[in-house]
């Protein structure tokens, strides 16, 4: 099991999306002793000054097969706690990847909006979101 020093403060990141000009991915993540909590949203010039919706909220956890008592990291389990059609797929994808990579349960709140984006642009957003959260997670893991 992975051990991470819990932090009481969230780390915030803003990452420009290279395939979506003028769009920024905002990440707020907190690494707790037994889970990670992450919120994702995007901004672009058309949304400046407006409020974003709550979006989707997903819980994912590593799969422990009770019959074999064997950890199966490639098959995390997830459930949507709150859904919004435009962000549920992105939230589920990020939550499952984080659960697999951290070997801890992951809570992901997501109100990203890729209006008119291609699949490549959305996948780049997933990649950057996971990369940002994992950097924070690994930094927390290194701290005594």
Coordinates of N, CA, C and O in Angstrom, one line a residue:
X1 N 0.8 -1.2 0.0 CA 0.0 0.0 0.0 C 0.9 1.2 0.0 O 1.9 1.3 0.7
X2 N 0.5 2.2 -0.7 CA 1.3 3.5 -0.8 C 1.0 4.3 0.4 O -0.1 4.4 0.9
X3 N 2.1 4.9 1.0 CA 2.0 5.8 2.1 C 2.4 7.2 1.7 O 3.4 7.4 1.1
X4 N 1.5 8.1 2.0 CA 1.8 9.5 1.6 C 1.5 10.4 2.9 O 0.6 10.2 3.6
X5 N 2.4 11.3 3.1 CA 2.2 12.2 4.2 C 1.0 13.1 3.9 O 1.0 13.8 2.9
X6 N 0.0 13.1 4.8 CA -1.2 13.9 4.5 C -0.9 15.4 4.5 O 0.0 15.8 5.3
X7 N -1.6 16.1 3.7 CA -1.4 17.6 3.7 C -2.8 18.2 4.0 O -3.8 17.7 3.6
X8 N -2.8 19.3 4.7 CA -4.0 19.9 5.0 C -4.4 21.0 4.0 O -5.4 21.6 4.0
X9 N -3.4 21.3 3.1 CA -3.7 22.4 2.2 C -3.7 21.8 0.7 O -2.9 20.9 0.4
X10 N -4.5 22.3 -0.1 CA -4.6 21.9 -1.4 C -3.5 22.5 -2.3 O -3.2 23.7 -2.0
X11 N -3.0 21.8 -3.2 CA -2.1 22.4 -4.2 C -2.9 22.8 -5.5 O -3.7 22.0 -5.9
X12 N -2.6 23.9 -6.0 CA -3.3 24.4 -7.2 C -2.3 24.6 -8.4 O -1.2 25.1 -8.2
X13 N -2.8 24.1 -9.5 CA -2.0 24.3 -10.7 C -2.8 24.8 -11.8 O -4.0 24.5 -11.9
X14 N -2.2 25.6 -12.7 CA -2.9 26.0 -13.9 C -2.0 25.7 -15.1 O -0.8 26.1 -15.1
X15 N -2.6 24.9 -16.0 CA -1.8 24.4 -17.2 C -2.5 24.8 -18.5 O -3.6 24.4 -18.7
X16 N -1.7 25.6 -19.3 CA -2.3 25.9 -20.7 C -2.4 24.6 -21.5 O -1.4 23.8 -21.5
X17 N -3.4 24.4 -22.2 CA -3.6 23.2 -23.1 C -3.0 23.5 -24.4 O -3.5 24.4 -25.1
X18 N -1.9 22.9 -24.8 CA -1.2 23.2 -26.1 C -2.1 22.9 -27.3 O -1.9 23.7 -28.3
X19 N -3.0 22.0 -27.3 CA -3.8 21.7 -28.5 C -5.1 22.5 -28.5 O -5.8 22.5 -29.5
X20 N -5.4 23.2 -27.5 CA -6.6 24.1 -27.4 C -6.1 25.5 -27.0 O -6.0 25.8 -25.9
X21 N -5.9 26.3 -28.1 CA -5.4 27.7 -27.8 C -6.3 28.5 -26.9 O -7.5 28.4 -27.0
X22 N -5.7 29.2 -26.0 CA -6.4 30.1 -25.0 C -7.2 29.3 -24.0 O -8.1 29.9 -23.3
X23 N -7.0 28.0 -23.9 CA -7.8 27.3 -22.9 C -6.8 26.8 -21.8 O -5.7 26.3 -22.1
X24 N -7.2 27.0 -20.5 CA -6.3 26.6 -19.4 C -7.0 25.6 -18.5 O -8.2 25.8 -18.2
X25 N -6.3 24.6 -18.1 CA -6.8 23.6 -17.2 C -6.4 23.9 -15.8 O -5.2 24.2 -15.6
X26 N -7.3 24.0 -14.9 CA -7.1 24.4 -13.5 C -7.2 23.1 -12.7 O -8.3 22.5 -12.8
X27 N -6.3 22.9 -11.8 CA -6.3 21.7 -11.0 C -6.1 22.1 -9.5 O -5.2 22.9 -9.2
X28 N -6.9 21.5 -8.7 CA -6.7 21.7 -7.2 C -6.8 20.3 -6.7 O -7.7 19.6 -6.8
X29 N -5.7 19.9 -6.0 CA -5.6 18.5 -5.5 C -5.1 18.5 -4.1 O -4.2 19.3 -3.7
X30 N -5.6 17.6 -3.3 CA -5.2 17.4 -1.9 C -4.9 15.9 -1.8 O -5.7 15.0 -2.1
X31 N -3.7 15.6 -1.3 CA -3.3 14.2 -1.1 C -3.5 13.9 0.4 O -2.8 14.5 1.3
X32 N -4.4 13.0 0.7 CA -4.7 12.6 2.0 C -4.0 11.3 2.3 O -3.5 10.7 1.4
X33 N -4.0 10.9 3.5 CA -3.3 9.6 3.9 C -4.0 8.4 3.2 O -3.3 7.5 2.8
X34 N -5.3 8.4 3.0 CA -5.9 7.3 2.5 C -6.6 7.5 1.1 O -7.3 6.6 0.6
X35 N -6.4 8.7 0.5 CA -7.1 9.0 -0.8 C -6.5 10.3 -1.3 O -5.8 11.0 -0.7
X36 N -6.9 10.5 -2.6 CA -6.6 11.8 -3.2 C -7.9 12.5 -3.6 O -8.9 11.8 -3.9
X37 N -7.9 13.8 -3.5 CA -9.1 14.6 -3.8 C -8.7 15.7 -4.8 O -7.8 16.5 -4.5
X38 N -9.3 15.6 -6.0 CA -8.9 16.5 -7.1 C -10.1 17.2 -7.7 O -11.2 16.5 -7.9
X39 N -10.0 18.4 -8.0 CA -11.0 19.2 -8.7 C -10.4 19.8 -10.0 O -9.3 20.3 -9.9
X40 N -11.1 19.6 -11.1 CA -10.6 20.1 -12.4 C -11.6 21.0 -13.0 O -12.8 20.7 -13.0
X41 N -11.1 22.0 -13.7 CA -12.0 22.9 -14.5 C -11.2 23.5 -15.6 O -9.9 23.5 -15.5
X42 N -11.8 24.1 -16.6 CA -11.1 24.8 -17.6 C -11.7 26.2 -17.8 O -12.8 26.5 -17.4
X43 N -10.8 27.1 -18.3 CA -11.3 28.4 -18.6 C -10.8 28.8 -20.0 O -9.7 28.3 -20.4
X44 N -11.5 29.6 -20.7 CA -11.1 30.2 -21.9 C -11.7 31.6 -22.0 O -12.5 31.9 -21.2
X45 N -11.3 32.3 -23.0 CA -11.8 33.7 -23.1 C -13.4 33.8 -23.1 O -13.9 34.8 -22.6
X46 N -14.0 32.8 -23.6 CA -15.5 32.9 -23.7 C -16.1 32.6 -22.3 O -17.3 33.0 -22.1
X47 N -15.4 32.1 -21.4 CA -16.0 31.8 -20.0 C -15.4 32.8 -19.0 O -15.7 32.7 -17.8
X48 N -14.6 33.8 -19.4 CA -14.0 34.7 -18.5 C -15.1 35.4 -17.7 O -16.0 36.0 -18.3
X49 N -15.0 35.4 -16.4 CA -15.9 36.2 -15.5 C -17.2 35.4 -15.2 O -18.0 35.9 -14.5
X50 N -17.4 34.2 -15.8 CA -18.6 33.5 -15.5 C -18.3 32.3 -14.6 O -17.1 31.9 -14.4
X51 N -19.3 31.9 -13.9 CA -19.2 30.8 -13.0 C -19.3 29.4 -13.7 O -20.1 29.3 -14.7
X52 N -18.5 28.4 -13.3 CA -18.6 27.1 -13.9 C -19.6 26.3 -13.1 O -19.8 26.5 -11.9
X53 N -20.2 25.3 -13.7 CA -21.1 24.4 -13.1 C -20.3 23.5 -12.1 O -19.1 23.4 -12.2
X54 N -21.1 22.8 -11.3 CA -20.5 21.8 -10.3 C -19.8 20.7 -11.1 O -18.7 20.3 -10.7
X55 N -20.4 20.3 -12.2 CA -19.8 19.2 -13.0 C -20.1 17.9 -12.4 O -21.0 17.7 -11.7
X56 N -19.2 16.9 -12.7 CA -19.4 15.6 -12.2 C -18.4 15.3 -11.0 O -17.4 15.9 -10.9
X57 N -18.8 14.3 -10.2 CA -18.0 13.9 -9.1 C -17.9 12.4 -9.1 O -18.9 11.8 -9.0
X58 N -16.7 11.9 -9.2 CA -16.5 10.5 -9.4 C -15.6 9.9 -8.3 O -14.6 10.6 -7.9
X59 N -15.9 8.7 -7.8 CA -15.0 8.0 -6.9 C -14.5 6.8 -7.6 O -15.2 6.0 -8.2
X60 N -13.1 6.6 -7.5 CA -12.5 5.4 -8.1 C -11.6 4.8 -7.1 O -11.0 5.5 -6.3
X61 N -11.5 3.5 -7.1 CA -10.6 2.8 -6.1 C -9.9 1.6 -6.8 O -10.4 1.0 -7.8
X62 N -8.7 1.3 -6.3 CA -8.0 0.1 -6.9 C -8.9 -1.1 -6.6 O -9.6 -1.2 -5.6
X63 N -8.8 -2.1 -7.5 CA -9.6 -3.3 -7.4 C -8.8 -4.4 -6.6 O -7.7 -4.8 -7.0
X64 N -9.4 -4.8 -5.6 CA -8.9 -5.9 -4.8 C -9.9 -7.1 -4.9 O -11.0 -7.0 -4.4
X65 N -9.5 -8.1 -5.6 CA -10.3 -9.3 -5.8 C -10.4 -10.1 -4.5 O -9.4 -10.6 -4.1
X66 N -11.5 -10.1 -3.9 CA -11.7 -10.8 -2.6 C -11.5 -12.3 -2.7 O -11.0 -13.0 -1.7
X67 N -11.7 -12.9 -3.8 CA -11.6 -14.4 -3.9 C -10.1 -14.8 -4.0 O -9.7 -15.8 -3.5
X68 N -9.3 -13.9 -4.6 CA -7.9 -14.3 -4.8 C -7.0 -13.5 -3.8 O -5.9 -13.8 -3.6
X69 N -7.6 -12.4 -3.2 CA -6.8 -11.5 -2.4 C -5.6 -11.0 -3.1 O -4.5 -11.0 -2.6
X70 N -5.8 -10.6 -4.3 CA -4.7 -10.1 -5.2 C -5.1 -8.7 -5.8 O -6.2 -8.5 -6.3
X71 N -4.2 -7.8 -5.7 CA -4.4 -6.5 -6.2 C -4.3 -6.5 -7.7 O -3.4 -7.1 -8.3
X72 N -5.3 -5.9 -8.3 CA -5.4 -5.9 -9.8 C -5.4 -4.4 -10.3 O -6.4 -3.8 -10.5
X73 N -4.2 -3.8 -10.4 CA -4.1 -2.4 -10.6 C -4.6 -2.0 -12.0 O -5.0 -0.8 -12.2
X74 N -4.7 -2.9 -12.9 CA -5.2 -2.5 -14.3 C -6.7 -2.4 -14.4 O -7.2 -1.9 -15.4
X75 N -7.4 -2.7 -13.3 CA -8.9 -2.7 -13.4 C -9.5 -1.9 -12.2 O -10.1 -2.5 -11.3
X76 N -9.3 -0.6 -12.1 CA -9.9 0.1 -11.0 C -11.4 0.1 -11.1 O -11.9 0.1 -12.2
X77 N -12.0 0.2 -9.9 CA -13.5 0.3 -9.9 C -13.9 1.8 -9.7 O -13.2 2.5 -9.1
X78 N -15.0 2.2 -10.3 CA -15.4 3.6 -10.1 C -16.9 3.7 -10.1 O -17.6 2.8 -10.5
X79 N -17.4 4.8 -9.5 CA -18.8 5.1 -9.4 C -19.0 6.6 -9.5 O -18.2 7.3 -8.9
X80 N -20.0 7.0 -10.2 CA -20.3 8.4 -10.3 C -21.2 8.8 -9.1 O -22.2 8.2 -8.9
X81 N -20.7 9.8 -8.4 CA -21.5 10.3 -7.2 C -22.4 11.4 -7.6 O -23.5 11.6 -7.0
X82 N -22.0 12.1 -8.6 CA -22.9 13.2 -9.2 C -22.5 13.3 -10.7 O -21.3 13.3 -11.0
X83 N -23.5 13.4 -11.6 CA -23.1 13.4 -13.0 C -23.6 14.6 -13.7 O -24.7 15.2 -13.4
X84 N -22.9 15.0 -14.7 CA -23.2 16.1 -15.6 C -22.7 15.6 -16.9 O -21.5 15.3 -17.1
X85 N -23.6 15.5 -17.9 CA -23.2 14.8 -19.2 C -22.0 15.3 -19.8 O -21.3 14.5 -20.4
X86 N -21.7 16.5 -19.8 CA -20.5 17.0 -20.5 C -19.2 16.7 -19.8 O -18.1 16.8 -20.5
X87 N -19.2 16.3 -18.6 CA -17.9 16.0 -17.9 C -17.7 14.7 -17.2 O -16.7 14.4 -16.7
X88 N -18.7 13.8 -17.3 CA -18.6 12.5 -16.6 C -17.6 11.6 -17.2 O -16.8 10.9 -16.4
X89 N -17.4 11.6 -18.5 CA -16.4 10.7 -19.1 C -15.0 11.2 -18.7 O -14.1 10.3 -18.4
X90 N -14.7 12.4 -18.8 CA -13.4 13.0 -18.4 C -13.1 12.7 -16.9 O -12.0 12.2 -16.6
X91 N -14.1 12.9 -16.1 CA -13.9 12.7 -14.6 C -13.7 11.2 -14.3 O -12.8 10.9 -13.5
X92 N -14.4 10.3 -15.0 CA -14.2 8.9 -14.7 C -12.9 8.4 -15.2 O -12.2 7.7 -14.5
X93 N -12.5 8.9 -16.4 CA -11.2 8.5 -16.9 C -10.0 9.0 -16.0 O -9.1 8.2 -15.7
X94 N -10.1 10.2 -15.6 CA -9.0 10.7 -14.7 C -9.0 10.0 -13.3 O -8.0 9.6 -12.8
X95 N -10.2 9.8 -12.8 CA -10.3 9.1 -11.5 C -9.7 7.7 -11.5 O -9.0 7.2 -10.6
X96 N -10.0 6.9 -12.6 CA -9.5 5.6 -12.7 C -8.0 5.6 -12.9 O -7.3 4.7 -12.3
X97 N -7.5 6.5 -13.7 CA -6.0 6.5 -13.9 C -5.3 6.9 -12.6 O -4.3 6.3 -12.2
X98 N -5.9 7.8 -11.8 CA -5.3 8.2 -10.6 C -5.3 7.1 -9.6 O -4.3 6.8 -8.8
X99 N -6.4 6.4 -9.5 CA -6.5 5.2 -8.6 C -5.5 4.1 -8.9 O -4.9 3.5 -8.1
X100 N -5.3 3.9 -10.2 CA -4.4 2.9 -10.7 C -2.9 3.3 -10.4 O -2.2 2.6 -9.8
X101 N -2.6 4.6 -10.6 CA -1.2 5.0 -10.5 C -0.8 5.3 -9.0 O 0.3 5.1 -8.6
X102 N -1.8 5.8 -8.2 CA -1.4 6.0 -6.8 C -1.7 4.8 -5.9 O -1.2 4.8 -4.7
X103 N -2.5 3.9 -6.3 CA -2.9 2.7 -5.6 C -3.7 3.2 -4.3 O -3.7 2.5 -3.3
X104 N -4.4 4.3 -4.5 CA -5.3 4.8 -3.4 C -6.6 5.2 -4.1 O -6.7 5.5 -5.3
X105 N -7.6 5.2 -3.3 CA -8.9 5.8 -3.8 C -8.8 7.2 -4.3 O -8.0 8.0 -3.7
X106 N -9.5 7.6 -5.3 CA -9.4 8.9 -5.9 C -10.8 9.5 -6.0 O -11.7 8.8 -6.5
X107 N -11.0 10.7 -5.5 CA -12.2 11.5 -5.7 C -11.9 12.6 -6.7 O -10.9 13.3 -6.5
X108 N -12.7 12.7 -7.8 CA -12.4 13.7 -8.8 C -13.7 14.4 -9.1 O -14.7 13.9 -9.5
X109 N -13.6 15.8 -8.9 CA -14.7 16.7 -9.3 C -14.2 17.3 -10.6 O -13.1 17.7 -10.7
X110 N -15.1 17.4 -11.5 CA -14.7 17.8 -12.8 C -15.8 18.7 -13.5 O -16.9 18.2 -13.7
X111 N -15.4 19.9 -13.9 CA -16.3 20.7 -14.7 C -15.6 21.2 -15.9 O -15.8 22.4 -16.3
X112 N -14.7 20.4 -16.5 CA -14.0 20.8 -17.7 C -15.0 20.9 -18.9 O -16.0 20.2 -18.9
X113 N -14.7 21.8 -19.8 CA -15.5 22.0 -20.9 C -14.6 22.1 -22.2 O -13.8 23.0 -22.3
X114 N -14.8 21.1 -23.0 CA -14.0 21.1 -24.3 C -15.0 21.3 -25.4 O -15.3 20.4 -26.2
X115 N -15.6 22.5 -25.5 CA -16.6 22.8 -26.6 C -16.0 22.7 -27.9 O -15.0 23.4 -28.2
X116 N -16.5 21.8 -28.7 CA -16.0 21.6 -30.1 C -14.6 21.1 -30.2 O -13.9 21.2 -31.3
X117 N -14.1 20.5 -29.2 CA -12.7 19.9 -29.2 C -12.6 18.6 -29.9 O -13.6 17.9 -29.9
X118 N -11.5 18.3 -30.4 CA -11.3 17.0 -31.0 C -10.9 16.0 -29.9 O -10.6 16.3 -28.8
X119 N -10.9 14.7 -30.3 CA -10.6 13.6 -29.3 C -9.1 13.8 -28.8 O -8.9 13.7 -27.6
X120 N -8.2 14.2 -29.7 CA -6.8 14.5 -29.3 C -6.7 15.6 -28.3 O -5.9 15.5 -27.4
X121 N -7.5 16.6 -28.5 CA -7.4 17.7 -27.5 C -7.9 17.3 -26.1 O -7.3 17.6 -25.1
X122 N -9.0 16.5 -26.1 CA -9.5 16.0 -24.8 C -8.6 15.0 -24.2 O -8.3 15.1 -23.0
X123 N -8.0 14.2 -24.9 CA -7.0 13.2 -24.4 C -5.7 13.9 -23.9 O -5.1 13.5 -22.9
X124 N -5.4 15.0 -24.5 CA -4.2 15.8 -24.0 C -4.6 16.4 -22.7 O -3.7 16.5 -21.8
X125 N -5.8 16.8 -22.5 CA -6.3 17.4 -21.3 C -6.2 16.3 -20.2 O -5.8 16.6 -19.0
X126 N -6.6 15.1 -20.5 CA -6.5 14.0 -19.5 C -5.1 13.8 -19.1 O -4.7 13.6 -17.9
X127 N -4.2 13.7 -20.1 CA -2.8 13.4 -19.9 C -2.2 14.5 -19.0 O -1.5 14.2 -18.0
X128 N -2.5 15.8 -19.3 CA -1.9 16.9 -18.5 C -2.5 16.9 -17.0 O -1.8 17.2 -16.1
X129 N -3.8 16.6 -16.9 CA -4.4 16.5 -15.6 C -3.8 15.5 -14.7 O -3.4 15.7 -13.6
X130 N -3.6 14.3 -15.3 CA -3.0 13.2 -14.5 C -1.5 13.5 -14.2 O -1.1 13.3 -13.1
X131 N -0.8 14.1 -15.2 CA 0.6 14.4 -14.9 C 0.7 15.4 -13.8 O 1.5 15.3 -12.9
X132 N -0.2 16.5 -13.8 CA -0.1 17.5 -12.7 C -0.4 16.9 -11.4 O 0.3 17.2 -10.4
X133 N -1.4 16.1 -11.3 CA -1.8 15.5 -10.0 C -0.7 14.5 -9.5 O -0.3 14.5 -8.3
X134 N -0.1 13.8 -10.4 CA 0.9 12.8 -10.0 C 2.2 13.5 -9.6 O 2.9 13.1 -8.6
X135 N 2.5 14.7 -10.1 CA 3.6 15.5 -9.7 C 3.4 15.9 -8.2 O 4.3 15.8 -7.4
X136 N 2.2 16.4 -7.9 CA 1.9 16.8 -6.5 C 2.0 15.5 -5.6 O 2.5 15.6 -4.5
X137 N 1.4 14.4 -6.1 CA 1.4 13.2 -5.3 C 2.8 12.7 -5.0 O 3.1 12.4 -3.8
X138 N 3.6 12.7 -6.0 CA 5.0 12.2 -5.8 C 5.8 13.2 -4.9 O 6.6 12.7 -4.1
X139 N 5.5 14.5 -5.0 CA 6.2 15.4 -4.1 C 5.8 15.2 -2.7 O 6.6 15.2 -1.7
X140 N 4.5 14.9 -2.4 CA 4.0 14.6 -1.1 C 4.6 13.3 -0.6 O 4.9 13.2 0.6
X141 N 4.7 12.3 -1.5 CA 5.3 11.0 -1.1 C 6.7 11.1 -0.6 O 7.2 10.4 0.3
X142 N 7.5 12.1 -1.2 CA 8.9 12.3 -0.8 C 9.1 12.9 0.5 O 10.1 12.8 1.2
X143 N 8.1 13.8 0.9 CA 8.2 14.5 2.2 C 8.1 13.6 3.3 O 7.4 12.6 3.3
X144 N 8.9 13.8 4.4 CA 8.9 12.9 5.6 C 7.7 13.0 6.4 O 6.9 13.9 6.4

